[in-house]
Short mmCIF file of C-alpha atoms in Angstrom, two decimals:
data_model
loop_
_atom_site.label_atom_id
_atom_site.label_comp_id
_atom_site.label_asym_id
_atom_site.label_seq_id
_atom_site.Cartn_x
_atom_site.Cartn_y
_atom_site.Cartn_z
CA UNK A 1 -70.71 57.88 46.29
CA UNK A 2 -68.34 57.72 42.06
CA UNK A 3 -69.44 56.75 39.15
CA UNK A 4 -67.59 54.21 37.85
CA UNK A 5 -68.53 53.37 34.73
CA UNK A 6 -70.68 54.15 31.58
CA UNK A 7 -72.38 52.16 29.78
CA UNK A 8 -74.89 52.35 26.23
CA UNK A 9 -77.49 50.13 25.49
CA UNK A 10 -79.41 50.92 21.78
CA UNK A 11 -83.51 51.01 22.50
CA UNK A 12 -86.81 51.16 20.54
CA UNK A 13 -89.18 53.83 21.71
CA UNK A 14 -93.21 53.30 21.92
CA UNK A 15 -93.49 54.95 18.46
CA UNK A 16 -91.76 56.01 15.40
CA UNK A 17 -90.43 59.50 13.85
CA UNK A 18 -93.21 61.00 11.41
CA UNK A 19 -91.77 63.25 8.99
CA UNK A 20 -94.31 66.31 9.97
CA UNK A 21 -93.67 67.94 7.01
CA UNK A 22 -94.11 65.41 4.58
CA UNK A 23 -98.37 64.82 6.07
CA UNK A 24 -98.94 68.03 6.20
CA UNK A 25 -97.95 68.34 2.70
CA UNK A 26 -97.66 65.19 -0.05
CA UNK A 27 -97.67 61.83 1.95
CA UNK A 28 -101.11 59.08 2.09
CA UNK A 29 -102.13 57.30 4.69
CA UNK A 30 -101.82 53.32 4.39
CA UNK A 31 -102.51 51.36 7.33
CA UNK A 32 -99.37 51.89 10.03
CA UNK A 33 -96.98 54.02 7.72
CA UNK A 34 -96.86 56.76 4.80
CA UNK A 35 -96.97 56.90 0.88
CA UNK A 36 -94.88 59.57 -0.08
CA UNK A 37 -91.48 60.94 -0.38
CA UNK A 38 -89.78 62.70 3.18
CA UNK A 39 -89.29 66.16 3.05
CA UNK A 40 -87.86 66.81 6.60
CA UNK A 41 -83.15 65.76 6.74
CA UNK A 42 -81.95 62.70 8.24
CA UNK A 43 -85.39 60.99 7.12
CA UNK A 44 -85.19 57.83 4.56
CA UNK A 45 -88.53 57.36 4.73
CA UNK A 46 -92.04 58.97 5.32
CA UNK A 47 -92.55 57.07 9.17
CA UNK A 48 -89.47 55.33 10.29
CA UNK A 49 -89.14 53.68 13.50
CA UNK A 50 -88.55 55.17 16.91
CA UNK A 51 -85.12 54.87 18.23
CA UNK A 52 -83.81 55.26 21.85
CA UNK A 53 -80.02 55.25 23.67
CA UNK A 54 -80.61 53.67 27.17
CA UNK A 55 -77.33 55.79 29.45
CA UNK A 56 -76.41 53.39 32.41
CA UNK A 57 -74.19 54.74 34.85
CA UNK A 58 -72.31 52.40 37.42
CA UNK A 59 -71.91 52.93 40.81
CA UNK A 60 -68.94 52.46 43.18
CA UNK A 61 -71.75 50.21 44.95
CA UNK A 62 -72.31 48.15 42.50
CA UNK A 63 -76.04 50.06 41.45
CA UNK A 64 -76.64 51.48 38.26
CA UNK A 65 -78.71 54.25 37.23
CA UNK A 66 -79.90 54.77 34.15
CA UNK A 67 -81.69 57.25 31.58
CA UNK A 68 -83.72 57.01 28.34
CA UNK A 69 -82.52 59.14 25.48
CA UNK A 70 -85.20 59.47 23.51
CA UNK A 71 -86.39 62.31 20.76
CA UNK A 72 -90.30 63.50 19.75
CA UNK A 73 -91.68 61.59 17.28
CA UNK A 74 -91.71 64.79 15.04
CA UNK A 75 -88.07 65.19 14.61
CA UNK A 76 -86.88 67.83 13.01
CA UNK A 77 -89.56 70.35 12.26
CA UNK A 78 -91.27 73.39 14.91
CA UNK A 79 -87.25 74.18 15.71
CA UNK A 80 -85.93 71.59 16.95
CA UNK A 81 -83.23 68.78 16.45
CA UNK A 82 -82.15 66.52 13.58
CA UNK A 83 -83.56 62.87 13.63
CA UNK A 84 -82.17 60.67 16.21
CA UNK A 85 -80.16 57.68 15.64
CA UNK A 86 -78.71 55.52 18.03
CA UNK A 87 -76.02 54.28 15.91
CA UNK A 88 -75.16 57.87 15.19
CA UNK A 89 -75.18 59.46 18.40
CA UNK A 90 -73.89 56.25 21.04
CA UNK A 91 -69.87 57.01 19.79
CA UNK A 92 -70.21 61.11 20.74
CA UNK A 93 -72.43 59.85 24.16
CA UNK A 94 -68.93 57.71 24.62
CA UNK A 95 -66.87 60.56 23.67
CA UNK A 96 -68.42 63.36 25.05
CA UNK A 97 -69.92 62.26 27.79
CA UNK A 98 -68.19 59.04 30.14
CA UNK A 99 -65.07 61.00 30.37
CA UNK A 100 -66.49 63.76 31.99
CA UNK A 101 -68.94 61.14 34.59
CA UNK A 102 -66.81 58.02 34.80
CA UNK A 103 -64.34 58.57 38.01
CA UNK A 104 -67.34 61.78 39.23
CA UNK A 105 -68.52 62.27 42.27
CA UNK A 106 -71.66 62.04 42.17
CA UNK A 107 -73.25 65.05 44.20
CA UNK A 108 -76.24 67.32 44.21
CA UNK A 109 -79.10 67.15 41.03
CA UNK A 110 -78.75 70.31 39.79
CA UNK A 111 -75.06 70.80 39.69
CA UNK A 112 -74.77 67.62 38.00
CA UNK A 113 -77.38 68.23 35.44
CA UNK A 114 -76.49 71.47 34.96
CA UNK A 115 -72.77 70.41 33.76
CA UNK A 116 -73.76 67.90 31.99
CA UNK A 117 -76.80 70.59 30.01
CA UNK A 118 -73.56 72.07 29.29
CA UNK A 119 -71.84 69.68 27.66
CA UNK A 120 -70.47 71.04 23.83
CA UNK A 121 -69.43 68.48 21.60
CA UNK A 122 -68.27 69.62 17.69
CA UNK A 123 -68.84 73.57 18.80
CA UNK A 124 -72.80 72.79 20.12
CA UNK A 125 -74.85 71.57 22.35
CA UNK A 126 -75.22 68.20 23.04
CA UNK A 127 -78.86 66.78 21.15
CA UNK A 128 -81.02 67.36 23.14
CA UNK A 129 -82.43 63.70 23.36
CA UNK A 130 -78.80 63.62 25.16
CA UNK A 131 -79.05 66.29 27.48
CA UNK A 132 -82.13 64.88 28.66
CA UNK A 133 -81.09 61.45 29.34
CA UNK A 134 -77.80 61.82 30.77
CA UNK A 135 -79.58 64.44 33.23
CA UNK A 136 -82.35 61.04 33.50
CA UNK A 137 -80.08 59.22 34.35
CA UNK A 138 -78.14 61.61 36.77
CA UNK A 139 -81.06 62.46 38.81
CA UNK A 140 -81.74 58.90 39.21
CA UNK A 141 -77.61 58.34 40.32
CA UNK A 142 -78.52 60.91 43.32
CA UNK A 143 -81.19 59.70 44.25
CA UNK A 144 -79.76 56.17 44.79
CA UNK A 145 -76.29 57.82 45.79
CA UNK A 146 -79.66 59.66 48.94
CA UNK A 147 -80.83 56.53 50.01
CA UNK A 148 -84.17 58.45 48.67
CA UNK A 149 -86.95 58.44 45.56
CA UNK A 150 -86.01 61.25 42.02
CA UNK A 151 -89.48 62.90 43.50
CA UNK A 152 -87.93 63.52 47.32
CA UNK A 153 -84.90 64.85 45.75
CA UNK A 154 -86.17 67.16 43.18
CA UNK A 155 -88.49 68.67 45.49
CA UNK A 156 -85.74 69.22 48.70
CA UNK A 157 -83.48 71.11 46.19
CA UNK A 158 -86.44 73.39 44.38
CA UNK A 159 -88.36 73.77 46.93
CA UNK A 160 -91.67 72.38 46.23
CA UNK A 161 -93.41 69.52 47.99
CA UNK A 162 -94.29 65.80 46.82
CA UNK A 163 -98.11 66.30 46.07
CA UNK A 164 -99.88 64.35 48.13
CA UNK A 165 -102.00 63.00 45.76
CA UNK A 166 -102.24 62.13 41.77
CA UNK A 167 -100.94 64.56 39.15
CA UNK A 168 -104.48 64.67 36.51
CA UNK A 169 -103.05 62.10 33.31
CA UNK A 170 -103.76 63.35 29.74
CA UNK A 171 -104.05 60.55 27.15
CA UNK A 172 -103.86 60.13 23.12
CA UNK A 173 -105.50 58.48 21.57
CA UNK A 174 -103.61 58.30 17.92
CA UNK A 175 -105.29 58.07 14.74
CA UNK A 176 -107.58 55.72 16.60
CA UNK A 177 -109.80 58.26 18.19
CA UNK A 178 -112.93 56.47 18.91
CA UNK A 179 -112.06 53.33 19.93
CA UNK A 180 -109.26 54.15 22.47
CA UNK A 181 -111.25 57.55 23.30
CA UNK A 182 -113.66 54.23 24.57
CA UNK A 183 -110.44 52.71 26.21
CA UNK A 184 -110.11 56.62 28.74
CA UNK A 185 -113.50 56.92 29.77
CA UNK A 186 -113.14 53.41 30.79
CA UNK A 187 -110.15 54.06 32.86
CA UNK A 188 -111.37 57.85 33.70
CA UNK A 189 -108.36 59.69 32.22
CA UNK A 190 -108.62 63.17 33.77
CA UNK A 191 -107.86 64.59 29.93
CA UNK A 192 -108.00 63.48 26.85
CA UNK A 193 -108.02 62.58 23.47
CA UNK A 194 -105.11 64.21 21.92
CA UNK A 195 -106.90 63.08 18.91
CA UNK A 196 -103.65 63.79 16.81
CA UNK A 197 -106.06 65.83 13.51
CA UNK A 198 -102.36 66.54 11.63
CA UNK A 199 -103.86 67.57 8.69
CA UNK A 200 -107.25 68.89 6.62
CA UNK A 201 -108.80 65.83 6.14
CA UNK A 202 -109.36 65.40 9.59
CA UNK A 203 -110.29 68.20 10.75
CA UNK A 204 -112.75 68.99 7.87
CA UNK A 205 -112.17 71.81 4.96
CA UNK A 206 -114.13 74.39 7.71
CA UNK A 207 -113.58 72.56 11.04
CA UNK A 208 -117.13 70.32 10.85
CA UNK A 209 -115.01 66.98 11.30
CA UNK A 210 -113.33 68.48 14.37
CA UNK A 211 -116.82 69.76 15.48
CA UNK A 212 -118.75 66.30 14.71
CA UNK A 213 -116.30 64.24 17.13
CA UNK A 214 -116.12 66.57 20.22
CA UNK A 215 -119.95 66.44 20.04
CA UNK A 216 -119.52 62.44 19.87
CA UNK A 217 -116.92 63.09 22.71
CA UNK A 218 -119.07 65.29 24.73
CA UNK A 219 -121.66 62.09 24.76
CA UNK A 220 -119.68 59.13 24.47
CA UNK A 221 -118.26 59.87 27.95
CA UNK A 222 -122.03 60.28 29.54
CA UNK A 223 -123.02 57.43 27.13
CA UNK A 224 -120.33 54.44 29.12
CA UNK A 225 -118.80 56.23 31.34
CA UNK A 226 -118.12 53.45 34.53
CA UNK A 227 -118.42 56.98 37.73
CA UNK A 228 -120.98 59.13 37.42
CA UNK A 229 -118.97 61.99 38.55
CA UNK A 230 -116.30 61.71 35.54
CA UNK A 231 -116.10 65.02 33.82
CA UNK A 232 -112.72 65.03 32.35
CA UNK A 233 -111.21 67.30 30.50
CA UNK A 234 -110.95 67.47 26.66
CA UNK A 235 -108.04 68.53 25.01
CA UNK A 236 -107.40 68.29 21.20
CA UNK A 237 -104.12 68.42 18.76
CA UNK A 238 -105.06 70.51 16.05
CA UNK A 239 -101.62 70.90 14.51
CA UNK A 240 -102.64 73.85 12.81
CA UNK A 241 -105.00 72.95 10.91
CA UNK A 242 -107.20 76.04 12.00
CA UNK A 243 -104.90 78.43 11.07
CA UNK A 244 -105.02 76.85 7.59
CA UNK A 245 -109.01 76.36 7.37
CA UNK A 246 -109.16 80.15 8.01
CA UNK A 247 -106.36 81.23 6.56
CA UNK A 248 -105.10 83.03 10.18
CA UNK A 249 -108.48 85.32 10.28
CA UNK A 250 -108.46 84.92 13.85
CA UNK A 251 -111.38 87.07 14.58
CA UNK A 252 -113.49 84.07 12.77
CA UNK A 253 -111.75 81.09 14.57
CA UNK A 254 -112.47 82.03 17.54
CA UNK A 255 -116.19 82.20 16.78
CA UNK A 256 -115.35 78.23 15.61
CA UNK A 257 -113.43 78.24 18.90
CA UNK A 258 -116.50 79.02 20.94
CA UNK A 259 -118.72 75.89 18.46
CA UNK A 260 -116.13 73.87 20.18
CA UNK A 261 -117.08 74.79 23.90
CA UNK A 262 -120.73 74.96 23.01
CA UNK A 263 -120.68 71.68 21.83
CA UNK A 264 -118.41 69.95 25.04
CA UNK A 265 -120.26 71.52 27.26
CA UNK A 266 -120.50 71.11 30.25
CA UNK A 267 -116.89 69.91 29.68
CA UNK A 268 -113.83 72.54 29.38
CA UNK A 269 -112.12 72.06 26.35
CA UNK A 270 -108.68 72.96 25.14
CA UNK A 271 -107.47 73.69 21.76
CA UNK A 272 -103.72 72.59 20.86
CA UNK A 273 -101.58 74.13 18.70
CA UNK A 274 -104.52 76.11 16.59
CA UNK A 275 -101.94 77.81 14.08
CA UNK A 276 -98.47 77.40 13.06
CA UNK A 277 -96.79 80.20 11.46
CA UNK A 278 -93.50 78.62 10.87
CA UNK A 279 -91.35 81.35 13.30
CA UNK A 280 -91.13 81.40 17.15
CA UNK A 281 -91.49 84.84 17.45
CA UNK A 282 -94.61 85.18 15.51
CA UNK A 283 -96.21 82.15 16.60
CA UNK A 284 -95.96 83.54 19.94
CA UNK A 285 -98.31 86.88 18.59
CA UNK A 286 -100.58 84.68 17.40
CA UNK A 287 -101.16 83.07 20.22
CA UNK A 288 -101.62 85.48 22.24
CA UNK A 289 -103.53 87.33 20.20
CA UNK A 290 -106.18 83.95 20.05
CA UNK A 291 -105.77 83.93 23.81
CA UNK A 292 -107.33 87.57 24.09
CA UNK A 293 -109.65 87.12 21.93
CA UNK A 294 -110.87 83.88 23.64
CA UNK A 295 -110.83 86.11 27.06
CA UNK A 296 -112.27 88.94 25.48
CA UNK A 297 -115.78 87.17 24.58
CA UNK A 298 -115.83 85.05 27.60
CA UNK A 299 -114.62 81.91 26.28
CA UNK A 300 -113.76 79.12 28.14
CA UNK A 301 -111.60 77.14 25.98
CA UNK A 302 -108.46 76.74 26.76
CA UNK A 303 -105.08 77.55 24.04
CA UNK A 304 -102.21 75.33 24.14
CA UNK A 305 -98.75 76.32 23.54
CA UNK A 306 -96.87 73.38 21.19
CA UNK A 307 -94.87 73.87 18.43
CA UNK A 308 -92.17 76.65 19.05
CA UNK A 309 -91.74 76.48 22.51
CA UNK A 310 -89.61 73.67 22.66
CA UNK A 311 -86.60 75.28 24.95
CA UNK A 312 -86.54 77.26 28.86
CA UNK A 313 -86.19 80.27 27.26
CA UNK A 314 -89.07 79.70 24.79
CA UNK A 315 -91.05 78.48 27.76
CA UNK A 316 -90.78 81.63 29.80
CA UNK A 317 -90.95 83.96 26.97
CA UNK A 318 -94.52 82.44 25.90
CA UNK A 319 -95.91 83.20 29.08
CA UNK A 320 -94.80 86.19 29.81
CA UNK A 321 -96.17 87.12 26.00
CA UNK A 322 -99.77 85.26 27.44
CA UNK A 323 -99.44 83.38 24.36
CA UNK A 324 -102.25 80.54 25.05
CA UNK A 325 -103.49 79.45 28.24
CA UNK A 326 -100.88 76.57 28.41
CA UNK A 327 -97.62 75.80 27.57
CA UNK A 328 -96.45 72.22 26.68
CA UNK A 329 -93.40 71.31 28.18
CA UNK A 330 -92.12 68.61 25.83
CA UNK A 331 -89.35 67.19 27.35
CA UNK A 332 -87.19 65.53 24.79
CA UNK A 333 -87.17 68.74 23.56
CA UNK A 334 -85.53 70.85 26.17
CA UNK A 335 -83.04 68.85 26.75
CA UNK A 336 -82.17 68.36 30.51
CA UNK A 337 -84.87 67.49 32.88
CA UNK A 338 -83.53 70.61 35.16
CA UNK A 339 -84.92 72.74 32.29
CA UNK A 340 -88.50 70.75 32.24
CA UNK A 341 -88.34 70.88 35.31
CA UNK A 342 -87.49 74.63 35.56
CA UNK A 343 -90.06 75.29 33.24
CA UNK A 344 -93.02 74.08 34.91
CA UNK A 345 -91.88 75.73 37.85
CA UNK A 346 -92.05 79.10 35.86
CA UNK A 347 -95.46 78.70 34.57
CA UNK A 348 -97.22 78.03 37.49
CA UNK A 349 -95.59 81.40 38.95
CA UNK A 350 -96.18 83.13 36.14
CA UNK A 351 -99.99 82.42 35.32
CA UNK A 352 -99.53 79.96 32.96
CA UNK A 353 -100.78 76.42 33.08
CA UNK A 354 -97.96 74.13 32.84
CA UNK A 355 -98.73 70.95 31.54
CA UNK A 356 -95.72 68.37 31.47
CA UNK A 357 -96.10 66.83 28.37
CA UNK A 358 -93.52 64.83 25.51
CA UNK A 359 -93.64 62.37 23.02
CA UNK A 360 -95.47 59.32 22.29
CA UNK A 361 -91.84 58.56 20.48
CA UNK A 362 -90.40 57.66 24.48
CA UNK A 363 -89.96 54.87 26.54
CA UNK A 364 -90.84 53.40 30.05
CA UNK A 365 -88.06 54.81 31.29
CA UNK A 366 -88.30 58.19 30.21
CA UNK A 367 -91.96 58.16 30.77
CA UNK A 368 -91.46 57.10 34.64
CA UNK A 369 -88.43 59.40 35.24
CA UNK A 370 -91.20 62.62 34.22
CA UNK A 371 -93.69 61.58 36.89
CA UNK A 372 -91.40 62.23 39.52
CA UNK A 373 -91.12 65.25 37.70
CA UNK A 374 -94.76 65.77 37.92
CA UNK A 375 -95.58 64.77 41.07
CA UNK A 376 -92.65 66.60 42.69
CA UNK A 377 -93.52 70.11 40.52
CA UNK A 378 -97.41 69.48 39.98
CA UNK A 379 -98.17 70.89 36.89
CA UNK A 380 -101.54 71.01 35.71
CA UNK A 381 -101.23 67.74 33.92
CA UNK A 382 -98.81 65.21 32.93
CA UNK A 383 -99.01 62.75 29.82
CA UNK A 384 -99.55 59.49 29.34
CA UNK A 385 -96.95 58.11 27.63
CA UNK A 386 -94.98 56.57 25.38
CA UNK A 387 -96.45 54.70 22.54
CA UNK A 388 -100.13 55.48 20.95
CA UNK A 389 -102.41 52.65 22.20
CA UNK A 390 -103.76 54.16 25.70
CA UNK A 391 -103.04 51.90 27.81
CA UNK A 392 -99.40 50.92 28.14
CA UNK A 393 -98.68 54.71 28.51
CA UNK A 394 -101.74 55.83 30.16
CA UNK A 395 -100.12 52.10 32.91
CA UNK A 396 -97.33 53.65 32.77
CA UNK A 397 -97.32 57.14 34.47
CA UNK A 398 -100.26 55.84 36.36
CA UNK A 399 -98.82 53.10 38.07
CA UNK A 400 -95.48 55.16 38.55
CA UNK A 401 -97.34 57.91 40.48
CA UNK A 402 -99.28 55.60 42.68
CA UNK A 403 -95.79 54.14 43.61
CA UNK A 404 -94.33 57.28 44.82
CA UNK A 405 -97.49 57.84 46.87
CA UNK A 406 -97.17 54.64 48.73
CA UNK A 407 -93.60 54.80 49.70
CA UNK A 408 -93.80 58.48 50.56
CA UNK A 409 -96.91 57.35 52.87
CA UNK A 410 -94.83 54.67 54.02
CA UNK A 411 -91.94 57.46 55.48
#
C-alpha cells in the first residue's frame, strides 16, 4: 500500500510552553500565567499556549494514518530543541518530509522510522517534535496497512509481547497538588502525584514544605482511598531544587531523602530530578553519586533522571553509569518514537527502571500512541498525558490501554 498525500494541520496541546529559566529565577506566578520577562530564546512571554502539528498520511485505500508533532513544556531548556511553533514548522514538513513520503510504499515501521528520523534540513536533523510526529504517523500507517494494532506492530518488529495487563499509570497534578491528588486517590492512580515543585518557594528553604506535603499525601491516601489495598508509588519531581537547597552537598541531601522515605512509609517514593547541574556528563556524575549514597545507606527511595537525559544515547549513558534508579524516556525529546521504543528496552535490559514519560504539553493522539508503545514494551510506568488536570490525561491513557487489551483478547 502506498502513501498518496501528506496533509498538515496546526493544533493546540494539552498545556503550555513555559520558560523554565525565567520561572526558576525572576518570574512570579500570577494565576494561570507568570509575570516577568522571558529568559529563553524564542519565548515572547514566560508562558504561552502550547502548539502541535498533526501529520496525516492519506493512504491509497482512502484511510488516513496520523500522528502529532509536539514538544515538551520546557522547550529550549536542559539541552532541548527550541520552541516549536506550528507556523514555523509546517513549511519545513511540507518541504523536507512530504516529498519523501508521497508515492512511497509502506514497508515496516522500523525501516520507515529510521529513514524519517534521519531526515536532514538546513544542515541538521529535523526538530525533535517533527520526528516525533511523523514516526507516529508511520506506525499508524503500517498498522492500518496490515490490519493490526500499533502495539502488535511494535511487538512483532522488536521481539516483545503485548502486555496482558495495564501498565502502571503515572499522573501529574500541576500546581494544584492537593485537590488533584484527591482525584488521583479516588481513581486509584498507580503512581502519583509529580507535584510540580519547580522553585524553592514550593519546596521550602530547607525542604520543609516538601516534607510536609509527603506526610500529608501519605495520610490523605489512607484516609480517602476507595480501594483498601490501594498503595500507590509516590513520584515527585523537584526540578533540581534539592541541589540548590543543599548546595550540592550530597551527603546532607541523602539524609534529607531518608526523611522523605520515612514520611512516605509504607508507600514507596521516588524523587525526580534532585539536582540540575547544567551539563549532561556532570548530571550523570551527580545522579550516580546520589544513587550510590542512597544504596550504601540501604534506602529504598529511588532517584529518577530527567534533565539532560534527552536522547536515546543520553538514556543509554545514564543507564550505563547507574545515574539514578530510573530514567524518564521523555518521548518528544527523543525525536522518532523508534528511539523511545529502543530506550525503554535498553533500560529494561540493563537494570534501569524505565519510565515512559513525555510532557503535559502533548496531545491526545501522541498519548494514545504512547499507550501502544507502553503495552508493547512494558515499562515500569507510563505517563498520563496531556494536561495537568489529572482526569483527562488519565482517561486517555487508561482507556487506550483498555481498548488494546479488549481487542487483543478478542483475537
